[in-house]
Amino acid sequence: MKKIVAATLLLCATSAMAEPDMDKYNKSCAVCHATGAANAPKTGDAAAWETRMAKGMDALVASVNTGLNAMPPKGMCFDCSDEDYKALIEYMAKPAE
């Protein structure tokens, strides 16, 4: 339960951060995260993102930079900054409306 609360608080606390660059999302992230290809957590599926968000944003950004499982290093967004990754992760982890 503590992890769920922590993840929710993290998501709420960081939601005031920069808006994601949707061009970067569409060219790099959406390929897998829109459909769940290669077991990627789907955009808007808060339950799928819950355990990932509980790791903390720094750990998630590190995973993007180095690659994880089927996700290649940098998530194929070679012009993304760590701030871009944070905004994109927050966008994808946000519950679908």
Short mmCIF file of C-alpha atoms in Angstrom, two decimals:
data_model
loop_
_atom_site.label_atom_id
_atom_site.label_comp_id
_atom_site.label_asym_id
_atom_site.label_seq_id
_atom_site.Cartn_x
_atom_site.Cartn_y
_atom_site.Cartn_z
CA MET A 1 0.00 0.00 0.00
CA LYS A 2 2.86 2.37 0.83
CA LYS A 3 4.28 1.89 -2.67
CA ILE A 4 0.94 2.77 -4.25
CA VAL A 5 0.68 5.93 -2.17
CA ALA A 6 4.30 6.84 -2.91
CA ALA A 7 3.82 6.31 -6.64
CA THR A 8 0.63 8.38 -6.61
CA LEU A 9 2.32 11.17 -4.68
CA LEU A 10 5.29 11.09 -7.03
CA LEU A 11 3.00 11.29 -10.03
CA CYS A 12 1.03 14.17 -8.52
CA ALA A 13 4.11 16.03 -7.36
CA THR A 14 5.76 15.80 -10.74
CA SER A 15 2.69 16.53 -12.82
CA ALA A 16 3.53 20.23 -12.67
CA MET A 17 6.69 19.55 -14.66
CA ALA A 18 7.12 20.30 -18.34
CA GLU A 19 4.59 19.06 -20.84
CA PRO A 20 5.89 16.24 -23.02
CA ASP A 21 7.07 16.92 -26.53
CA MET A 22 4.43 14.99 -28.43
CA ASP A 23 6.59 14.85 -31.56
CA LYS A 24 9.23 13.00 -29.53
CA TYR A 25 6.56 10.73 -28.05
CA ASN A 26 5.12 9.94 -31.49
CA LYS A 27 8.47 9.25 -33.15
CA SER A 28 10.09 7.26 -30.34
CA CYS A 29 7.81 6.14 -27.50
CA ALA A 30 4.48 5.47 -29.19
CA VAL A 31 5.89 2.70 -31.39
CA CYS A 32 5.81 0.36 -28.38
CA HIS A 33 4.00 2.19 -25.59
CA ALA A 34 0.82 2.93 -27.56
CA THR A 35 0.27 -0.75 -28.28
CA GLY A 36 2.17 -2.59 -25.56
CA ALA A 37 4.56 -4.11 -28.11
CA ALA A 38 7.50 -6.03 -26.63
CA ASN A 39 5.76 -5.95 -23.23
CA ALA A 40 6.08 -2.17 -22.94
CA PRO A 41 3.65 -0.66 -20.44
CA LYS A 42 0.89 1.05 -22.41
CA THR A 43 0.46 4.79 -22.27
CA GLY A 44 -2.39 5.60 -19.90
CA ASP A 45 -2.36 2.19 -18.16
CA ALA A 46 -1.69 3.42 -14.62
CA ALA A 47 -1.71 -0.12 -13.21
CA ALA A 48 1.05 -1.20 -15.58
CA TRP A 49 3.12 1.85 -14.65
CA GLU A 50 2.52 1.60 -10.89
CA THR A 51 5.47 -0.63 -10.01
CA ARG A 52 7.73 1.21 -12.41
CA MET A 53 6.85 4.62 -10.93
CA ALA A 54 7.50 3.22 -7.45
CA LYS A 55 11.17 2.84 -8.44
CA GLY A 56 11.47 6.62 -8.64
CA MET A 57 12.01 8.94 -11.56
CA ASP A 58 15.82 8.81 -11.40
CA ALA A 59 15.77 5.01 -11.77
CA LEU A 60 13.32 5.22 -14.67
CA VAL A 61 15.39 7.83 -16.51
CA ALA A 62 18.50 5.70 -15.96
CA SER A 63 16.66 2.72 -17.47
CA VAL A 64 15.73 4.78 -20.52
CA ASN A 65 19.30 6.01 -20.96
CA THR A 66 20.84 2.54 -20.78
CA GLY A 67 17.95 0.55 -22.22
CA LEU A 68 15.94 -2.13 -20.44
CA ASN A 69 14.67 -5.47 -21.71
CA ALA A 70 13.48 -4.85 -25.29
CA MET A 71 13.76 -1.05 -24.99
CA PRO A 72 16.94 0.15 -26.71
CA PRO A 73 19.21 2.74 -25.09
CA LYS A 74 17.70 6.20 -25.10
CA GLY A 75 14.39 4.66 -26.18
CA MET A 76 15.46 5.64 -29.71
CA CYS A 77 15.08 9.32 -28.79
CA PHE A 78 18.66 10.47 -29.22
CA ASP A 79 17.79 14.15 -28.99
CA CYS A 80 15.85 13.76 -25.72
CA SER A 81 17.21 15.27 -22.54
CA ASP A 82 16.63 13.77 -19.10
CA GLU A 83 13.92 16.40 -18.62
CA ASP A 84 12.27 15.24 -21.85
CA TYR A 85 12.34 11.66 -20.58
CA LYS A 86 10.80 12.70 -17.28
CA ALA A 87 7.96 14.53 -19.01
CA LEU A 88 7.39 11.60 -21.40
CA ILE A 89 7.36 9.05 -18.57
CA GLU A 90 4.89 11.15 -16.59
CA TYR A 91 2.67 11.46 -19.66
CA MET A 92 2.71 7.73 -20.32
CA ALA A 93 2.14 6.82 -16.65
CA LYS A 94 -0.79 9.20 -16.23
CA PRO A 95 -4.14 7.36 -16.13
CA ALA A 96 -6.08 7.54 -19.38
CA GLU A 97 -8.99 9.94 -19.24
#
